Tab-separated table of C-alpha atoms in Angstrom:
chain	number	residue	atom	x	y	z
D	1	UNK	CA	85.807	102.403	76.117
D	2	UNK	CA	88.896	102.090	77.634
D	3	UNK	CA	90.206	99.043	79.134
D	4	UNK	CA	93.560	98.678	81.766
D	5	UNK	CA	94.577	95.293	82.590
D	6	UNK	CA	97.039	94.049	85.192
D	7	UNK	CA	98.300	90.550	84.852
D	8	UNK	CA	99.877	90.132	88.043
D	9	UNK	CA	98.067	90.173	90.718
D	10	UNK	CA	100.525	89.288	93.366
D	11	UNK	CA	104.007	90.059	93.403
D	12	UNK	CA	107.441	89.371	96.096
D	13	UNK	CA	110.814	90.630	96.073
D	14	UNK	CA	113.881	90.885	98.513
D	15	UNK	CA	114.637	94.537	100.278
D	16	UNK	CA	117.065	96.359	97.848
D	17	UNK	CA	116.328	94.344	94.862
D	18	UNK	CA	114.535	95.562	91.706
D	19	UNK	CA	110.928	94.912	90.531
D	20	UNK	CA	108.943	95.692	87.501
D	21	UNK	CA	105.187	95.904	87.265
D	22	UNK	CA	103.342	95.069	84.373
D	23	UNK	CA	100.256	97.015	82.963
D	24	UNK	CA	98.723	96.945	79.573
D	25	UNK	CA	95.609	99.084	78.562
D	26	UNK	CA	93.347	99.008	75.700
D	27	UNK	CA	92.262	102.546	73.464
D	28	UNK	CA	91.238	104.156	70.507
D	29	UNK	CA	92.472	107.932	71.677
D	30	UNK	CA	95.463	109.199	71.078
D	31	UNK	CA	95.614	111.954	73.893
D	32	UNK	CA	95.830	110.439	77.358
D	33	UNK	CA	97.834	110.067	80.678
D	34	UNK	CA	98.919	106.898	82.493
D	35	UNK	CA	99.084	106.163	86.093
D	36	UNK	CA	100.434	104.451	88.643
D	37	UNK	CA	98.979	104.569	91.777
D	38	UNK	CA	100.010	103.098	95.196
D	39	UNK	CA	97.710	102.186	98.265
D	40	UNK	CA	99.271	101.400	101.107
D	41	UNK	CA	97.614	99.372	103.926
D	42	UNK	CA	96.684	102.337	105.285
D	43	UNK	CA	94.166	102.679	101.985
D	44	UNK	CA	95.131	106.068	101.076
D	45	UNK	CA	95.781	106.046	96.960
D	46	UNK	CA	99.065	108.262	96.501
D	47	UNK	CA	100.179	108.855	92.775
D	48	UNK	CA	103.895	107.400	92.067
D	49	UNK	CA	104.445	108.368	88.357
D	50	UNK	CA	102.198	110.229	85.508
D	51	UNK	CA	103.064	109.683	82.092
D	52	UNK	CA	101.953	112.097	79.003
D	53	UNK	CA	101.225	109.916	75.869
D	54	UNK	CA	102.753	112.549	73.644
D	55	UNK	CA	105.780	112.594	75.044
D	56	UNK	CA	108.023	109.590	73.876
D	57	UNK	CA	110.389	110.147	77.454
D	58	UNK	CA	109.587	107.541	80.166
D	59	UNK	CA	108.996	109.447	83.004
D	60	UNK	CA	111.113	108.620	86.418
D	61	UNK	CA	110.483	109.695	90.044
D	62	UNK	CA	113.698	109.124	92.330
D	63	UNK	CA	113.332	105.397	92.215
D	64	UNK	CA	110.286	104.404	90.146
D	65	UNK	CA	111.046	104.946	86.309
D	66	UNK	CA	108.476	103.335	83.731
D	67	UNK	CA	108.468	101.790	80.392
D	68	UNK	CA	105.825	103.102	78.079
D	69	UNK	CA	105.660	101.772	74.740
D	70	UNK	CA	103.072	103.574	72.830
D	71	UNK	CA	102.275	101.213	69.986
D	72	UNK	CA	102.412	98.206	72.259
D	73	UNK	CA	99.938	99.923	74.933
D	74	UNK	CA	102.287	98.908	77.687
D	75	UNK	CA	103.283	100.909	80.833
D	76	UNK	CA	105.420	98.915	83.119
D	77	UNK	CA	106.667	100.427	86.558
D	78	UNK	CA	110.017	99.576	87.095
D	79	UNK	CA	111.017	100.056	91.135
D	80	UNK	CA	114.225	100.262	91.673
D	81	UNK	CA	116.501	99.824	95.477
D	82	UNK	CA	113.085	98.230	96.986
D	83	UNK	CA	111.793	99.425	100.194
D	84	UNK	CA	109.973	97.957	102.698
D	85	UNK	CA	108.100	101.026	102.603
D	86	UNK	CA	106.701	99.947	99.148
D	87	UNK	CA	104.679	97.207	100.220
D	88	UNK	CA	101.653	98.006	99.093
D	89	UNK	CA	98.916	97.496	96.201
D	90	UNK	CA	99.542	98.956	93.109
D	91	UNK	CA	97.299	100.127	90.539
D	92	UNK	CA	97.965	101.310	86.855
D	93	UNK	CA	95.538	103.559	85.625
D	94	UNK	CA	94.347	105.419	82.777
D	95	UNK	CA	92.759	108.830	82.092
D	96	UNK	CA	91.818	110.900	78.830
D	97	UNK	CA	93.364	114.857	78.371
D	98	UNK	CA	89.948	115.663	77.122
D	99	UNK	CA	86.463	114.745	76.662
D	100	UNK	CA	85.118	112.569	79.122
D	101	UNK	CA	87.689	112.550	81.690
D	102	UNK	CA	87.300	109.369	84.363
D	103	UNK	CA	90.100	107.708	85.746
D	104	UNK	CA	90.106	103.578	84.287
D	105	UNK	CA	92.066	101.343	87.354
D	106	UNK	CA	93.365	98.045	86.833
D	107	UNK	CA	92.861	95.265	88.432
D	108	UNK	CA	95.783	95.904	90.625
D	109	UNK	CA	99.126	93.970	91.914
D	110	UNK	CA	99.788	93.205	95.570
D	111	UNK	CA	103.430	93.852	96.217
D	112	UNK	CA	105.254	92.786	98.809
D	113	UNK	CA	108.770	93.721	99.701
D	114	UNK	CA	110.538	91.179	101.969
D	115	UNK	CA	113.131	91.999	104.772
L	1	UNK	CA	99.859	119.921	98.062
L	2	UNK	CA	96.341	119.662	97.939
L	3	UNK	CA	94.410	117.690	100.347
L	4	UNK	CA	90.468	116.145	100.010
L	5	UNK	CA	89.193	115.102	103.157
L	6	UNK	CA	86.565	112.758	103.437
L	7	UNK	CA	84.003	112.108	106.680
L	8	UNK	CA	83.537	109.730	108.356
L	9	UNK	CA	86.246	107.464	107.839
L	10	UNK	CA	84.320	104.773	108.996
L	11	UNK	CA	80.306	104.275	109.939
L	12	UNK	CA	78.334	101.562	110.913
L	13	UNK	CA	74.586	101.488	110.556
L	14	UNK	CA	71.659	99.260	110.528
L	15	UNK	CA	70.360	97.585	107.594
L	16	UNK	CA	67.378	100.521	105.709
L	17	UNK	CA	68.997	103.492	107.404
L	18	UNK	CA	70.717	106.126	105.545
L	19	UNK	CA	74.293	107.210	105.866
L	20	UNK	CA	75.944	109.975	103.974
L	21	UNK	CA	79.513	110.738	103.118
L	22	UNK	CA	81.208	113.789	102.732
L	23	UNK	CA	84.040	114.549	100.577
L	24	UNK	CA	86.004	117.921	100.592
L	25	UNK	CA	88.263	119.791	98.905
L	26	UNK	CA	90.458	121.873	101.123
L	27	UNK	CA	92.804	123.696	99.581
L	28	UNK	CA	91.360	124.068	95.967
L	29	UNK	CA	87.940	124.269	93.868
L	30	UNK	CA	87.216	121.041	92.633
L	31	UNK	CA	85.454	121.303	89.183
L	32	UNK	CA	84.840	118.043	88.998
L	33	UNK	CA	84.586	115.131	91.689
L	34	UNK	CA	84.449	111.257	91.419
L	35	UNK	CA	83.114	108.753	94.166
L	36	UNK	CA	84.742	105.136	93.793
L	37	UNK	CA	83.417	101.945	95.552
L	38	UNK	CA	86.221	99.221	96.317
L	39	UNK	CA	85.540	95.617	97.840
L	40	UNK	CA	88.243	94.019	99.651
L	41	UNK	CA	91.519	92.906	97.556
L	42	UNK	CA	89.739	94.333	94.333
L	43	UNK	CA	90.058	97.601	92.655
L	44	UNK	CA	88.480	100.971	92.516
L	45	UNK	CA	85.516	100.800	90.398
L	46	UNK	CA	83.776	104.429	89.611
L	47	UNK	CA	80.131	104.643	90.435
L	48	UNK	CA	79.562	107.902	89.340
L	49	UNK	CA	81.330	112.025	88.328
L	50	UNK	CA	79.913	114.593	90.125
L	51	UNK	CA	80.092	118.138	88.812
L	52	UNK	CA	79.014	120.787	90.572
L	53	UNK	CA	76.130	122.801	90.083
L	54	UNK	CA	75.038	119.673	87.854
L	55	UNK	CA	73.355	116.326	87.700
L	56	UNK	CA	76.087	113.576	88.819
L	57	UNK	CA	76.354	110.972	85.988
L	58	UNK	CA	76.216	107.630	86.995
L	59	UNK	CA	77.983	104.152	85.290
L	60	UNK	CA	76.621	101.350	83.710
L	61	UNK	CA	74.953	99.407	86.614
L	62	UNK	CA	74.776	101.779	90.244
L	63	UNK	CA	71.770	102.781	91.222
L	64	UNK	CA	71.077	106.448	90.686
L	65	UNK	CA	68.738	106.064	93.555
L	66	UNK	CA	70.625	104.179	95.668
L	67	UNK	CA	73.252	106.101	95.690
L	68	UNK	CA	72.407	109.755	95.540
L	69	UNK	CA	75.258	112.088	94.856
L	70	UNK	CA	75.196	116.447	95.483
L	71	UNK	CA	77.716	118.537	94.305
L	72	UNK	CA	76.595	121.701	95.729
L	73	UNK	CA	79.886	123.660	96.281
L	74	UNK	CA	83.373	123.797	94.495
L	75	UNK	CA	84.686	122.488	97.308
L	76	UNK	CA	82.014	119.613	98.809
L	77	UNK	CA	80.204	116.630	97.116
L	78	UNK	CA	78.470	114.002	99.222
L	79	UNK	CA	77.483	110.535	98.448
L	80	UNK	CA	74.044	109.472	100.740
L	81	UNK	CA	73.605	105.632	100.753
L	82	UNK	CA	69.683	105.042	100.928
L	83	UNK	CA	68.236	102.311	102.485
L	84	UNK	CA	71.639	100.807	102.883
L	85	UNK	CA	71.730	96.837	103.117
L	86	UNK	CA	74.585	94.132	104.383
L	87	UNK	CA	75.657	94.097	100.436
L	88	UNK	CA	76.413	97.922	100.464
L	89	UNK	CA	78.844	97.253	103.125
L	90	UNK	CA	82.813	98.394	101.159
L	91	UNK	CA	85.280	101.051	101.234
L	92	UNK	CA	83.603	104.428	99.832
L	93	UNK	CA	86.731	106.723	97.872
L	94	UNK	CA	86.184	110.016	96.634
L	95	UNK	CA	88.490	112.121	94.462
L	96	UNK	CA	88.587	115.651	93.312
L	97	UNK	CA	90.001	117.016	89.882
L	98	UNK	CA	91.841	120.266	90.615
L	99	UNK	CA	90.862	123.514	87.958
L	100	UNK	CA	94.615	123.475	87.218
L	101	UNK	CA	96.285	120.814	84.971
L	102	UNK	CA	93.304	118.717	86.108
L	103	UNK	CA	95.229	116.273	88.168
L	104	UNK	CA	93.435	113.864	90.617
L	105	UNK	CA	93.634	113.942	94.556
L	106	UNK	CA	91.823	111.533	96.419
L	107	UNK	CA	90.066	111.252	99.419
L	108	UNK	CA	91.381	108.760	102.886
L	109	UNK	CA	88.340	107.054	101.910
L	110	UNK	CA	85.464	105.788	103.586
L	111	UNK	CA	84.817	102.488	105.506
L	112	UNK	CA	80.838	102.036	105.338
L	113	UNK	CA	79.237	98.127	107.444
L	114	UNK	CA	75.740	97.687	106.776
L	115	UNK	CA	74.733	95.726	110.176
């Protein structure tokens, strides 16, 4: 089974500044995506950034980039230029490219961006 | 993009009444469809994928009578809450996976209070 863990689960930074997200996950596969999804207040999950596991590029998305480090299982979102806008929860997430295919959340970090 | 719509966005009922929820797909077929439950300040945990034209298959621990799930359609899946109680009172989220590279679009979710 697979496993995601979020050890933050709250999180603060200043408008404009930069903040990084930490997720870890747990499997025996080697074909899977990672996730990070955002839920605004509002409750509506929106996906920020997808990553392939086969592809060794981090993927970025204007200004959320992450770090994934295969062999370490780590997946960090990096947010860069903070918005208010971003205030919101944030939840990394797992998901296998075949076979039984069921989205794994973490726990989930509350981030808030001060003015 | 594609959009999954999901009715009502909040009920209220009395305690051993049944409510059902409705998720839909409006813009694509959705092979496959997923109904999360999340309490407050905690993260989406999957009761169940529903496929259509199949049996939904439930995890570990929800009630497969409970929580009766139909799948009838491509583009519709409901979720009926039986005999709800005061502790079935959360936020109901559905989400659809589209035929194409199978990515995930999820519902506005679904406010359910158990009186």
């Amino acid at each position: 089974a697979q496993t995601v863990t979020q050890s933050q689960p709250e999180m603060s930074v200043q408008e404009a500044e930069t903040v990084t997200l930490s997720c870890t996950y747990d499997t025996s596969e080697s074909n899977y995506y990672l996730f990070w999804y955002k839920q605004p207040p509002s409750r509506q999950m929106i996906l920020v950034i997808r990553q392939e596991a086969y592809k060794q590029q981090n993927a970025t998305e204007n200004r959320f980039s992450v770090n994934f480090q295969k062999a370490a299982k780590s997946f960090s979102l990096k947010i860069s230029d903070s918005q208010l806008g971003d205030t919101a929860m944030y939840f990394c997430a797992f998901d296998l490219i075949q076979g039984a295919q069921k989205l794994v959340f973490g726990q989930g970090t509350r981030l808030t961006i001060n003015p | 993009g594609a959009v999954v719509s999901q009715h009502p966005s909040r009920v209220i009922c009395k305690s051993g009444t049944s409510v059902k929820i409705e998720c839909r797909s409006l813009d694509f077929q959705a092979t496959t469809m997923f109904w999360y439950r999340q309490f407050p300040k905690q993260s989406l945990m999957l009761m169940a994928t529903s496929n259509e034209g199949s049996k939904a298959t439930y995890e570990q621990g929800v009630e497969k009578d409970k929580f009766l799930i139909n799948h009838a359609s491509l583009t519709l899946s409901t979720l009926t809450v039986t005999s709800a109680h005061p502790e079935d009172s959360s936020f109901y989220i559905c989400s659809a996976r589209g035929t194409g590279n199978g990515e995930l679009f999820f519902g506005e979710g679904s406010r359910l209070t158990v009186l």
